[in-house]
PDB file of C-alpha atoms in Angstrom:
ATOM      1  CA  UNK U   1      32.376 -11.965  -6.528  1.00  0.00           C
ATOM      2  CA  UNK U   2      34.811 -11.829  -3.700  1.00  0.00           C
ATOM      3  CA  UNK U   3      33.920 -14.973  -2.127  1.00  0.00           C
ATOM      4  CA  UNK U   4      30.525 -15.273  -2.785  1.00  0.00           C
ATOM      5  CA  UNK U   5      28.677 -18.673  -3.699  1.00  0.00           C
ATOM      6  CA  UNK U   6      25.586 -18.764  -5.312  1.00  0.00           C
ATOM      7  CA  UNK U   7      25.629 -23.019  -5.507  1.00  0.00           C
ATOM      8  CA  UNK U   8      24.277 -23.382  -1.877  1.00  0.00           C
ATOM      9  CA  UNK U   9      21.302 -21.418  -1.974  1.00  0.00           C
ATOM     10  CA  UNK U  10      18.151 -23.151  -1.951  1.00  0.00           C
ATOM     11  CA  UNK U  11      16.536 -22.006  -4.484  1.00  0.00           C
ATOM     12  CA  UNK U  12      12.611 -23.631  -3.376  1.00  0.00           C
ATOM     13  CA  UNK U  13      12.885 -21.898  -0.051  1.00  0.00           C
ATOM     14  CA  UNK U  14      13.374 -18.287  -2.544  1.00  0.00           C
ATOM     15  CA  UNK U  15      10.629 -19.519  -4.776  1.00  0.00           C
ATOM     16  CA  UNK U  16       8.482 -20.312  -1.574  1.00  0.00           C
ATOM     17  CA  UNK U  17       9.371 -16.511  -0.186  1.00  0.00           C
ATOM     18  CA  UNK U  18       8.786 -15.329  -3.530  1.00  0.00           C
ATOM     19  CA  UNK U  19       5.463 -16.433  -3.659  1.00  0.00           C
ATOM     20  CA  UNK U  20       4.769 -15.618  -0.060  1.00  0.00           C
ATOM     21  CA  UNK U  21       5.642 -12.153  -0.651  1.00  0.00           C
ATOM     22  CA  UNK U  22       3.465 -11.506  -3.640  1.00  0.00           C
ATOM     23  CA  UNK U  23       0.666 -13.229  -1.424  1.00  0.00           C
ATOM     24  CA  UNK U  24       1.583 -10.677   1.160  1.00  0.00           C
ATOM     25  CA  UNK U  25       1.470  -7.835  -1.519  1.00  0.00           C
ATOM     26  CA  UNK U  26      -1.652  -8.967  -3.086  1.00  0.00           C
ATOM     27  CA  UNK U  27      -3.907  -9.455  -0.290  1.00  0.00           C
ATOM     28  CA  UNK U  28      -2.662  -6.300   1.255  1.00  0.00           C
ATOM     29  CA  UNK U  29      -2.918  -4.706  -1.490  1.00  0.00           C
ATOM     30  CA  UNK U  30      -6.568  -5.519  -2.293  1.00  0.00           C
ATOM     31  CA  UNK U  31      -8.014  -4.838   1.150  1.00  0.00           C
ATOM     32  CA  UNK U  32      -5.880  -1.107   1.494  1.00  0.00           C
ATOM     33  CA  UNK U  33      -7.408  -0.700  -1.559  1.00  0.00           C
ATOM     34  CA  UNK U  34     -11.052  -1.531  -0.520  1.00  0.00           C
ATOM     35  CA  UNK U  35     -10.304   0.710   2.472  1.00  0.00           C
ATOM     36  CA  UNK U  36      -8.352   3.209   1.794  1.00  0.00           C
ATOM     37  CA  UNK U  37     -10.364   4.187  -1.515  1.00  0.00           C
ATOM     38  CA  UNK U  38     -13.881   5.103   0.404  1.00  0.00           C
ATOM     39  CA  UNK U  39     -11.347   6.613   3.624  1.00  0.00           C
ATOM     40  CA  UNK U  40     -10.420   8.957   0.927  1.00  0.00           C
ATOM     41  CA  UNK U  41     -13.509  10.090  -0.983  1.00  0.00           C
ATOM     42  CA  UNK U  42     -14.740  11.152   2.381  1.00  0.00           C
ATOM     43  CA  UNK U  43     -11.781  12.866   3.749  1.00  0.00           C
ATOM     44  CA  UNK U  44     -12.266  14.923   0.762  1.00  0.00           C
ATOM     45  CA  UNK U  45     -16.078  15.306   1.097  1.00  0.00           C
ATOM     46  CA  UNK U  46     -15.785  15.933   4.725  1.00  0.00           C
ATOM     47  CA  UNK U  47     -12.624  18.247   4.336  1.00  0.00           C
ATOM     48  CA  UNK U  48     -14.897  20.686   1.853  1.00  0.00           C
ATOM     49  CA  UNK U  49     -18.159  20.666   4.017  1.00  0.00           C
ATOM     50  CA  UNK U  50     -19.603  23.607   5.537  1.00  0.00           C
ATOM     51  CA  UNK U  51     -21.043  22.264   8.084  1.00  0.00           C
ATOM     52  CA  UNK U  52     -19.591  22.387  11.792  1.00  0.00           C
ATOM     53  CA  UNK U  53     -20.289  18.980  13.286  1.00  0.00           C
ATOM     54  CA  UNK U  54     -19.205  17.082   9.911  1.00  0.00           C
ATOM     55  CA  UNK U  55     -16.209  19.566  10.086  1.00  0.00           C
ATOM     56  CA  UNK U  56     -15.416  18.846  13.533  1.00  0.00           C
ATOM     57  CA  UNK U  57     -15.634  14.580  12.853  1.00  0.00           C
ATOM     58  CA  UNK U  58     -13.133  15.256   9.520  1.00  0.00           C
ATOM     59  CA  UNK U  59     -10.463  17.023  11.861  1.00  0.00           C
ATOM     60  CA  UNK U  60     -10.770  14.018  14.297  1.00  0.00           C
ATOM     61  CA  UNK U  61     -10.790  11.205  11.313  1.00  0.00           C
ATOM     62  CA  UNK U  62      -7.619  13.736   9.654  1.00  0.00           C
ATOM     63  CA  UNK U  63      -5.833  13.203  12.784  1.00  0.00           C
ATOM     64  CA  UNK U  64      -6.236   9.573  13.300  1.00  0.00           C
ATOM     65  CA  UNK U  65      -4.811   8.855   9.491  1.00  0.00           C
ATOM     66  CA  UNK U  66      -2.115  11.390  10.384  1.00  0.00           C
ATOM     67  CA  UNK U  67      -0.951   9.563  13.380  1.00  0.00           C
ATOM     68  CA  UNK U  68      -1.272   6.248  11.677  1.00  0.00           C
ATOM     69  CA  UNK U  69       1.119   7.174   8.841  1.00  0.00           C
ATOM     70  CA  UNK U  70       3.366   8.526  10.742  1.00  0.00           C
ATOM     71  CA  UNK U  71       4.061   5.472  13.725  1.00  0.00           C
ATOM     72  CA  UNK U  72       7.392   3.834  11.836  1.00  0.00           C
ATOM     73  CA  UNK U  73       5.855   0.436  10.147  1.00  0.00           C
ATOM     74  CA  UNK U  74       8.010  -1.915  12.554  1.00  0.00           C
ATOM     75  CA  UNK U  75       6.764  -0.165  15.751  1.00  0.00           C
ATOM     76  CA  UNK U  76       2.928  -0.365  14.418  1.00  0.00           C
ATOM     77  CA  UNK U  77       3.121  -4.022  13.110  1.00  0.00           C
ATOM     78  CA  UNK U  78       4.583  -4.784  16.703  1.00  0.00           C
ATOM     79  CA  UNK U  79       1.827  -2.868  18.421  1.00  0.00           C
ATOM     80  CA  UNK U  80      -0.760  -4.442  16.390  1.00  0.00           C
ATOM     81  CA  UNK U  81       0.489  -8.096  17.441  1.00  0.00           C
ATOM     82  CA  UNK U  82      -2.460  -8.666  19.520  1.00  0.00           C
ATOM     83  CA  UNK U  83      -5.111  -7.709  16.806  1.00  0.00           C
ATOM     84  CA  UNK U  84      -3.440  -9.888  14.344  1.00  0.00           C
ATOM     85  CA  UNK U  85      -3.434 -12.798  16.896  1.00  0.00           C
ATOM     86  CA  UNK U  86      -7.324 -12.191  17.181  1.00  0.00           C
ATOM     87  CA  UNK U  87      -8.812 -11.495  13.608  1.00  0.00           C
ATOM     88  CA  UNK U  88      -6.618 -13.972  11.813  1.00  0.00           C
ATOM     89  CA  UNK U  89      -5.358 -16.369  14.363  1.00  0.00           C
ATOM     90  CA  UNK U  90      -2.034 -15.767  13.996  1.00  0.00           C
ATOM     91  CA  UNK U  91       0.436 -13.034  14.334  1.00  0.00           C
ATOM     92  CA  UNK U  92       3.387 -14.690  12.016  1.00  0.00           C
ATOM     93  CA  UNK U  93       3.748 -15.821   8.293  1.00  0.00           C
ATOM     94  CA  UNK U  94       1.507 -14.275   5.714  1.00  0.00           C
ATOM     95  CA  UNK U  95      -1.618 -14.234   7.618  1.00  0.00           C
ATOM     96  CA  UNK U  96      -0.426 -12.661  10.618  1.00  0.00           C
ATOM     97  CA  UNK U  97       1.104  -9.996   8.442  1.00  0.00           C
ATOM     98  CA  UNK U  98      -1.637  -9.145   6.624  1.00  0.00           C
ATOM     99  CA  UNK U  99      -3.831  -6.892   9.511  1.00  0.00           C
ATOM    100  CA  UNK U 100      -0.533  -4.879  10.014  1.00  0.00           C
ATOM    101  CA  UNK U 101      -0.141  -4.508   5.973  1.00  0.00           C
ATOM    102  CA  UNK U 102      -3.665  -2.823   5.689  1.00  0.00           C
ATOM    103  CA  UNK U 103      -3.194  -0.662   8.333  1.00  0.00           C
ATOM    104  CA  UNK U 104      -0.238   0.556   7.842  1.00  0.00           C
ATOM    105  CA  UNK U 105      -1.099   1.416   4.011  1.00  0.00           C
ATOM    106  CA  UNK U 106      -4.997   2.656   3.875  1.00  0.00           C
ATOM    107  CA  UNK U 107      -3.994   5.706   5.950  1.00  0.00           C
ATOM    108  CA  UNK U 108      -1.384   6.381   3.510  1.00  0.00           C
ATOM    109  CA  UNK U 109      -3.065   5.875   0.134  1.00  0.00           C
ATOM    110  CA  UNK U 110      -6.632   7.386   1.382  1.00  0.00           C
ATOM    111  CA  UNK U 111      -4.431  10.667   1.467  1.00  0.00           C
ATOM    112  CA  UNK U 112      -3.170   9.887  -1.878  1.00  0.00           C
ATOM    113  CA  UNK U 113      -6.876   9.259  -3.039  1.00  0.00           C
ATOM    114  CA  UNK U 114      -7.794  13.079  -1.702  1.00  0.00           C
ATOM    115  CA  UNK U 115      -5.198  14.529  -3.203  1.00  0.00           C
ATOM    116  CA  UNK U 116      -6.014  13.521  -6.597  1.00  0.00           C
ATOM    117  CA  UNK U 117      -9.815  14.130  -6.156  1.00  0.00           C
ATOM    118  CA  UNK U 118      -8.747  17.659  -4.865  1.00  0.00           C
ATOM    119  CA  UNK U 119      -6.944  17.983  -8.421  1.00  0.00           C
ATOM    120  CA  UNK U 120     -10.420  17.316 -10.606  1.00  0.00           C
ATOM    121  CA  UNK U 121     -10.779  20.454 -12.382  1.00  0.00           C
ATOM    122  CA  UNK U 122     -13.879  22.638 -10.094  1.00  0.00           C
ATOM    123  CA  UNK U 123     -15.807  23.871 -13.136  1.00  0.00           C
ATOM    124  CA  UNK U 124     -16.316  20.042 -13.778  1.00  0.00           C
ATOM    125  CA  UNK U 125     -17.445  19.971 -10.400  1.00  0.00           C
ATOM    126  CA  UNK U 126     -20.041  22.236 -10.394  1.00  0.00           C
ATOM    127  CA  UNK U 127     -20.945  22.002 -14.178  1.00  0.00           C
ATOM    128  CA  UNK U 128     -22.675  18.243 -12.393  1.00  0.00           C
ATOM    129  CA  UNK U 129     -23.784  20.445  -9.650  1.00  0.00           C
ATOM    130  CA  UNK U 130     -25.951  22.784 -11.398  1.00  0.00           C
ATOM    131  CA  UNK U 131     -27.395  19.446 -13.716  1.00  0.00           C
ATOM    132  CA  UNK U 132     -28.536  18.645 -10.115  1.00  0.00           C
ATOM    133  CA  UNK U 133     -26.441  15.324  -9.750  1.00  0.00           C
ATOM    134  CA  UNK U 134     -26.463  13.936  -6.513  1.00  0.00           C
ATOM    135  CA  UNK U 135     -23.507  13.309  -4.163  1.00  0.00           C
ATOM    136  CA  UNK U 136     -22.940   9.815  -5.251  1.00  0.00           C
ATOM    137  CA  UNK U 137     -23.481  10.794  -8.800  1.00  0.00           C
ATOM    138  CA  UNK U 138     -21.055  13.360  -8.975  1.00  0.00           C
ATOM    139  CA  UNK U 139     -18.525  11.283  -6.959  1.00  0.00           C
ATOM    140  CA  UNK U 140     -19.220   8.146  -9.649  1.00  0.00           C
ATOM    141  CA  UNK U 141     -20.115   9.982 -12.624  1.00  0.00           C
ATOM    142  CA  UNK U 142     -17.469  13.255 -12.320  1.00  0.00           C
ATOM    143  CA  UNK U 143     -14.691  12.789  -9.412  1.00  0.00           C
ATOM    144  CA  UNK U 144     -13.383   9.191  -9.814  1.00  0.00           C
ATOM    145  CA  UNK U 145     -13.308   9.134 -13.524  1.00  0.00           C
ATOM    146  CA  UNK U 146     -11.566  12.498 -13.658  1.00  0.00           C
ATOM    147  CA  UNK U 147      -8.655  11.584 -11.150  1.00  0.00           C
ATOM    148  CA  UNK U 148      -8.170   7.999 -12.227  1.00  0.00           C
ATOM    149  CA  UNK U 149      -4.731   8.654 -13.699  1.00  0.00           C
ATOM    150  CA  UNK U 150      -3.871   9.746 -10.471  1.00  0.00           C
ATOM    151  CA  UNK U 151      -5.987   7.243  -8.674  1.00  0.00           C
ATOM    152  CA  UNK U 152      -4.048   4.544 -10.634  1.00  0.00           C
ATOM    153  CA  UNK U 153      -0.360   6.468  -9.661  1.00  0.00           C
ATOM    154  CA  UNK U 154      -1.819   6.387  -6.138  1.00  0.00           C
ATOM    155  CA  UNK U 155      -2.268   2.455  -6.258  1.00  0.00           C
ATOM    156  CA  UNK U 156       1.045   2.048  -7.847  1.00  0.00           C
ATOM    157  CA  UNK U 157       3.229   4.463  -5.243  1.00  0.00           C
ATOM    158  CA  UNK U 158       1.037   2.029  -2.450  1.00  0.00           C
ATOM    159  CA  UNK U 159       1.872  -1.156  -4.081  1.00  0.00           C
ATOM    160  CA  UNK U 160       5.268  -0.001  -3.945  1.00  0.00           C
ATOM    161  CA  UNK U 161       5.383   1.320  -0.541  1.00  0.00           C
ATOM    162  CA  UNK U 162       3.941  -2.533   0.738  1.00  0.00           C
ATOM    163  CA  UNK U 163       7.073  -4.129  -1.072  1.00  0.00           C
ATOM    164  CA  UNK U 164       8.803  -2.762   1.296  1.00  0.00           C
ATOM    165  CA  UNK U 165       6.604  -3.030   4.453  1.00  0.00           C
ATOM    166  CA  UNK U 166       6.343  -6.772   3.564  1.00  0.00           C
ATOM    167  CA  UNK U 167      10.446  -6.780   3.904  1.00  0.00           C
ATOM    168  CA  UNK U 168      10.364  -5.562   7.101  1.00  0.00           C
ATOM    169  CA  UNK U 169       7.610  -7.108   8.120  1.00  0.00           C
ATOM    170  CA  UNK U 170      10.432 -10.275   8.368  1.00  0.00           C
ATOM    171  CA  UNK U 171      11.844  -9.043  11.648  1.00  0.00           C
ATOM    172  CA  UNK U 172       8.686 -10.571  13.467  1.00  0.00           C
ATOM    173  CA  UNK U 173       8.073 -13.209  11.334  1.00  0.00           C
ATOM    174  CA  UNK U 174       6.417 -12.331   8.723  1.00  0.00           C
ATOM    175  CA  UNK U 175       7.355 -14.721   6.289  1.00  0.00           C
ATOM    176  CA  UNK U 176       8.448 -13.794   2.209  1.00  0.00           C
ATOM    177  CA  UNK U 177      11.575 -12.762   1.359  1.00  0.00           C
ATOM    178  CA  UNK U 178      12.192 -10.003   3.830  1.00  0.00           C
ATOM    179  CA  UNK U 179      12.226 -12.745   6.699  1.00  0.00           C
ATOM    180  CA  UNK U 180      14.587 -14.843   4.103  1.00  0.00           C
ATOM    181  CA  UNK U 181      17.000 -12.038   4.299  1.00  0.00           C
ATOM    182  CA  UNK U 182      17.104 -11.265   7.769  1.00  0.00           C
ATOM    183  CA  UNK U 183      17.041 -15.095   8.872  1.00  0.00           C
ATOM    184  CA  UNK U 184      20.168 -16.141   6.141  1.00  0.00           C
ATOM    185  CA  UNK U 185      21.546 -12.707   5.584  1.00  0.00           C
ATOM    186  CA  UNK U 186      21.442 -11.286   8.928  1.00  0.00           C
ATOM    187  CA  UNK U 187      21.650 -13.998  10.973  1.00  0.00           C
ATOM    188  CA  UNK U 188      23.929 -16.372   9.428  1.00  0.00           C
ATOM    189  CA  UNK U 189      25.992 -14.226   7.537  1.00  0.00           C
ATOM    190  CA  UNK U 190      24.399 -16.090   3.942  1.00  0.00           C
ATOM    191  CA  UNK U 191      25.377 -12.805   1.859  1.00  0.00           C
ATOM    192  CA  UNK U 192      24.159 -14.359  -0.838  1.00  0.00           C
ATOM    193  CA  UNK U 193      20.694 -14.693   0.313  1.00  0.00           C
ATOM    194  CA  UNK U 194      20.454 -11.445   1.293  1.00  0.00           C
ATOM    195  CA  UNK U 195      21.669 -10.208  -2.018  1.00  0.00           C
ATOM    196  CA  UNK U 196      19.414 -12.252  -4.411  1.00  0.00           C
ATOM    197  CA  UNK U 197      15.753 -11.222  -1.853  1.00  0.00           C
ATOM    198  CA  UNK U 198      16.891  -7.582  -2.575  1.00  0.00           C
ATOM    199  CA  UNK U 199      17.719  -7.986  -6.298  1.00  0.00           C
ATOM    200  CA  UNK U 200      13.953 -10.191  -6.445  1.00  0.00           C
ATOM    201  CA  UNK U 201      12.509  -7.384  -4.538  1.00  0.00           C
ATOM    202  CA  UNK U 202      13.845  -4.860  -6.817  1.00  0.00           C
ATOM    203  CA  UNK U 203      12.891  -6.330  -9.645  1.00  0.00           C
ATOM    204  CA  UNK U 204       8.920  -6.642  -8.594  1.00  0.00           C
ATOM    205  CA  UNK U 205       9.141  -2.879  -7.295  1.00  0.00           C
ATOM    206  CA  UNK U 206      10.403  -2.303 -10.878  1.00  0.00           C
ATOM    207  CA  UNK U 207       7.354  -4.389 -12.503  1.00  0.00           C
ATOM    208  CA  UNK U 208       4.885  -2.515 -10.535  1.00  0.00           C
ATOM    209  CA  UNK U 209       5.963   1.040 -11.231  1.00  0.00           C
ATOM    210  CA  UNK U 210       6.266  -0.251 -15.208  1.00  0.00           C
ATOM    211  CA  UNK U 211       2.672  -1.315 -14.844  1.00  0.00           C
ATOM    212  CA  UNK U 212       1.763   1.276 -12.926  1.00  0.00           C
ATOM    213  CA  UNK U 213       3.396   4.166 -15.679  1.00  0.00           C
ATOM    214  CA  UNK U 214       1.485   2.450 -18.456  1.00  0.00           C
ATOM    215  CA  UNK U 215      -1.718   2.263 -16.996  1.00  0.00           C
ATOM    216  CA  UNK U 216      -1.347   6.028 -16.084  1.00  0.00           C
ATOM    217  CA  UNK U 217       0.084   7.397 -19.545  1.00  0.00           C
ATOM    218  CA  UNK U 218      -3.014   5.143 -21.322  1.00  0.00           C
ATOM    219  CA  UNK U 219      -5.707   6.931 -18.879  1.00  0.00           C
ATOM    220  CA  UNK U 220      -4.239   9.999 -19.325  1.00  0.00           C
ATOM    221  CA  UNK U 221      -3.900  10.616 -23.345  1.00  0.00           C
ATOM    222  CA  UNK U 222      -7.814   8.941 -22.671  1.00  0.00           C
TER     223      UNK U 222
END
């Protein structure tokens, strides 16, 4: 392995990262989800209204996710130090990560979300229209039942995407494997560590997109 030792590594600090990580991921996960899902819904709502004013307020709410997705995660979760620091307490280990994790993923999957509500087939649409369903109804009853293969692909490209984020989310302190990485593999020059965080993280990015595939291809032939 050209010099490489695996016999020093201490393997309860990984376990500890491991599990910090998938704390990261699944608390992050859960609340982008919570807020990214209704974001969504009404970008699309908003995005196909006639009228002006509501028109006006979607180009202004379009923007702000725009902007948000686009600020490189390291920059934001540096930026967002201070609000971290006041709605959690803390703006290092899992906690302190968690503010940055949210808002640095609803943006992104709330786009995903109107995307695959744009995709439900219109004569669908407006077959519930002319039954006279309601708003809520149709977005219940018709639009989130339709697109939840894509919903579901959505949630599994955002999953994904957080892996990641919670890796670099280690330069500041985040805690989980990213921050085991950069402390032993960057820092010290541990090549090992490095090397068994990124084959851990591969294998959980692997896991979700399995997951993810098989809930999609079941919803689908559905």
């Amino acid at each position: 392995m050209g010099g490489l030792n695996f016999n020093d590594i201490n393997w309860q600090e990984m376990v500890e990262a491991s599990g910090a990580t998938l704390k990261m991921l699944a608390y992050s996960g859960i609340f982008t989800i919570i807020l990214g899902l209704p974001l969504g819904i009404v970008l699309y709502l908003w995005g196909r209204s006639n009228n002006s004013i509501i028109r006006v307020v979607y180009s202004v709410l379009s923007l702000v996710v725009n902007i948000l997705r686009s600020v490189p995660f390291l920059i934001l979760m540096v930026a967002l130090i201070p609000l971290s620091k006041t709605i959690m307490g803390t703006s290092i280990g899992v906690l302190g990560t968690i503010p940055a994790l949210v808002i640095g993923a609803a943006p992104f999957f709330a786009r995903l979300v109107e995307t695959s509500l744009r995709e439900v087939d219109r004569g669908v649409i407006e077959a519930a229209q002319g039954m006279g369903a309601s708003t809520g109804q149709i977005v219940m009853r018709v639009l989130l039942p339709e697109a939840r293969p894509g919903l579901l692909a959505g949630v599994t490209i955002t999953l994904v995407t957080l892996v990641s984020y919670t890796a670099m989310s280690g330069m500041i302190g985040g805690g989980g494997l990213g921050d085991l990485a950069i402390r032993y593999g960057y820092y010290r020059y541990e090549k090992e560590v490095m090397i068994i965080s990124v084959v851990l993280m591969v294998i959980l990015v692997q896991l979700l997109q399995m997951a993810g595939d098989r809930l999609v291809q079941y919803f689908t032939r559905k």
